[in-house]
Short mmCIF file of C-alpha atoms in Angstrom, two decimals:
data_model
loop_
_atom_site.label_atom_id
_atom_site.label_comp_id
_atom_site.label_asym_id
_atom_site.label_seq_id
_atom_site.Cartn_x
_atom_site.Cartn_y
_atom_site.Cartn_z
CA MET B 185 -60.56 -3.43 43.03
CA GLU B 186 -61.17 -0.96 45.84
CA LYS B 187 -58.10 0.36 47.64
CA GLN B 188 -58.25 0.13 51.43
CA VAL B 189 -57.34 3.40 53.15
CA SER B 190 -55.38 3.16 56.38
CA ARG B 191 -56.53 4.97 59.50
CA LEU B 192 -53.46 7.23 59.26
CA GLU B 193 -54.44 8.29 55.74
CA GLU B 194 -58.00 8.99 56.91
CA LEU B 195 -56.75 11.20 59.74
CA LYS B 196 -54.31 13.08 57.49
CA GLY B 197 -57.15 13.65 55.03
CA GLU B 198 -59.15 15.27 57.84
CA GLY B 199 -56.25 17.63 58.62
CA TRP B 200 -54.83 15.83 61.67
CA THR B 201 -51.08 15.76 62.35
CA ARG B 202 -49.52 13.02 64.46
CA GLN B 203 -47.61 14.42 67.43
CA PHE B 204 -46.45 11.63 69.75
CA VAL B 205 -47.44 8.65 71.90
CA ALA B 206 -48.09 9.19 75.62
CA CYS B 207 -49.72 7.73 78.71
CA GLU B 208 -50.85 9.40 81.93
CA PRO B 209 -50.01 11.78 83.45
CA ARG B 210 -48.19 13.30 80.42
CA LEU B 211 -51.13 12.49 78.15
CA SER B 212 -53.56 14.80 79.98
CA GLU B 213 -50.91 17.50 80.30
CA ALA B 214 -50.17 17.43 76.57
CA VAL B 215 -53.87 17.48 75.63
CA GLU B 216 -54.47 20.49 77.86
CA LEU B 217 -51.43 22.33 76.49
CA TYR B 218 -52.43 21.74 72.86
CA LYS B 219 -56.00 22.91 73.55
CA GLU B 220 -54.75 26.04 75.34
CA SER B 221 -52.53 26.71 72.32
CA GLY B 222 -55.50 26.72 69.94
CA TYR B 223 -55.56 23.16 68.64
CA ASP B 224 -58.21 20.49 68.39
CA VAL B 225 -56.92 17.25 69.86
CA HIS B 226 -57.78 13.71 68.80
CA LEU B 227 -56.55 10.58 70.57
CA GLU B 228 -56.18 7.20 68.91
CA PRO B 229 -55.55 3.97 70.81
CA MET B 230 -52.24 2.21 70.36
CA PRO B 231 -52.54 -0.71 67.98
CA LYS B 232 -52.08 -4.17 69.40
CA ALA B 233 -48.84 -5.81 68.30
CA ASP B 234 -50.85 -8.54 66.55
CA ASN B 235 -53.03 -6.08 64.58
CA PRO B 236 -50.78 -3.37 63.10
CA PHE B 237 -52.53 -2.83 59.72
CA ASP B 238 -54.41 0.35 60.57
CA PHE B 239 -51.37 1.92 62.18
CA PRO B 240 -48.18 1.56 60.17
CA GLN B 241 -44.88 2.58 61.77
CA ALA B 242 -45.57 6.19 60.76
CA MET B 243 -48.53 6.12 63.13
CA THR B 244 -46.55 5.16 66.22
CA GLY B 245 -43.37 6.95 65.13
CA SER B 246 -41.13 3.88 65.26
CA GLU B 247 -40.79 0.39 63.89
CA CYS B 248 -40.15 -0.89 67.40
CA THR B 249 -43.14 -1.05 69.74
CA THR B 250 -41.64 -3.47 72.27
CA CYS B 251 -41.99 -0.95 75.11
CA PHE B 252 -45.75 -0.82 74.56
CA GLU B 253 -46.44 -4.56 74.20
CA GLY B 254 -48.83 -5.84 76.82
CA SER B 255 -49.81 -2.35 77.97
CA GLU B 256 -51.08 -0.79 74.73
CA GLU B 257 -54.37 0.13 76.42
CA ASN B 258 -52.49 2.67 78.60
CA TYR B 259 -51.13 4.65 75.63
CA ARG B 260 -52.72 7.01 73.12
CA ILE B 261 -51.41 8.55 69.92
CA ILE B 262 -51.93 12.31 70.01
CA PHE B 263 -53.11 14.06 66.85
CA THR B 264 -53.70 17.80 66.52
CA ARG B 265 -55.06 20.28 64.02
CA PRO B 266 -55.71 24.02 64.25
CA THR B 267 -59.09 24.84 65.78
CA LYS B 268 -61.53 25.81 63.04
CA GLY B 269 -62.41 29.49 63.33
CA GLY B 270 -60.17 29.89 66.35
CA LEU B 271 -57.20 32.13 66.93
CA SER B 272 -53.76 30.92 66.09
CA LEU B 273 -51.18 31.18 68.83
CA GLY B 274 -49.81 34.57 67.77
CA ASP B 275 -53.05 36.35 66.77
CA GLU B 276 -53.74 37.94 70.13
CA LEU B 277 -50.23 39.39 70.45
CA PHE B 278 -50.97 42.25 68.05
CA ASP B 279 -54.51 43.20 69.13
#
């Protein structure tokens, strides 16, 4: 029997780390800040309350998603990973 891998496990396997859930205007601000800090950024849509399989509570950061219900399309889950071949935040300080 083949084991089904959740979307969270797939993302972790690709090196992504879950940061937090946001909507505009904080979403764009956070994406820009992470990119300026040397990270790749990936956004995942919020799962619908009636289809939570791909995104267990670890994905959204909480068991309770009541605040998001009915407006899930406005929110994104922010994932980051260090930019491949890029500088880390402190590298340029000592050049």
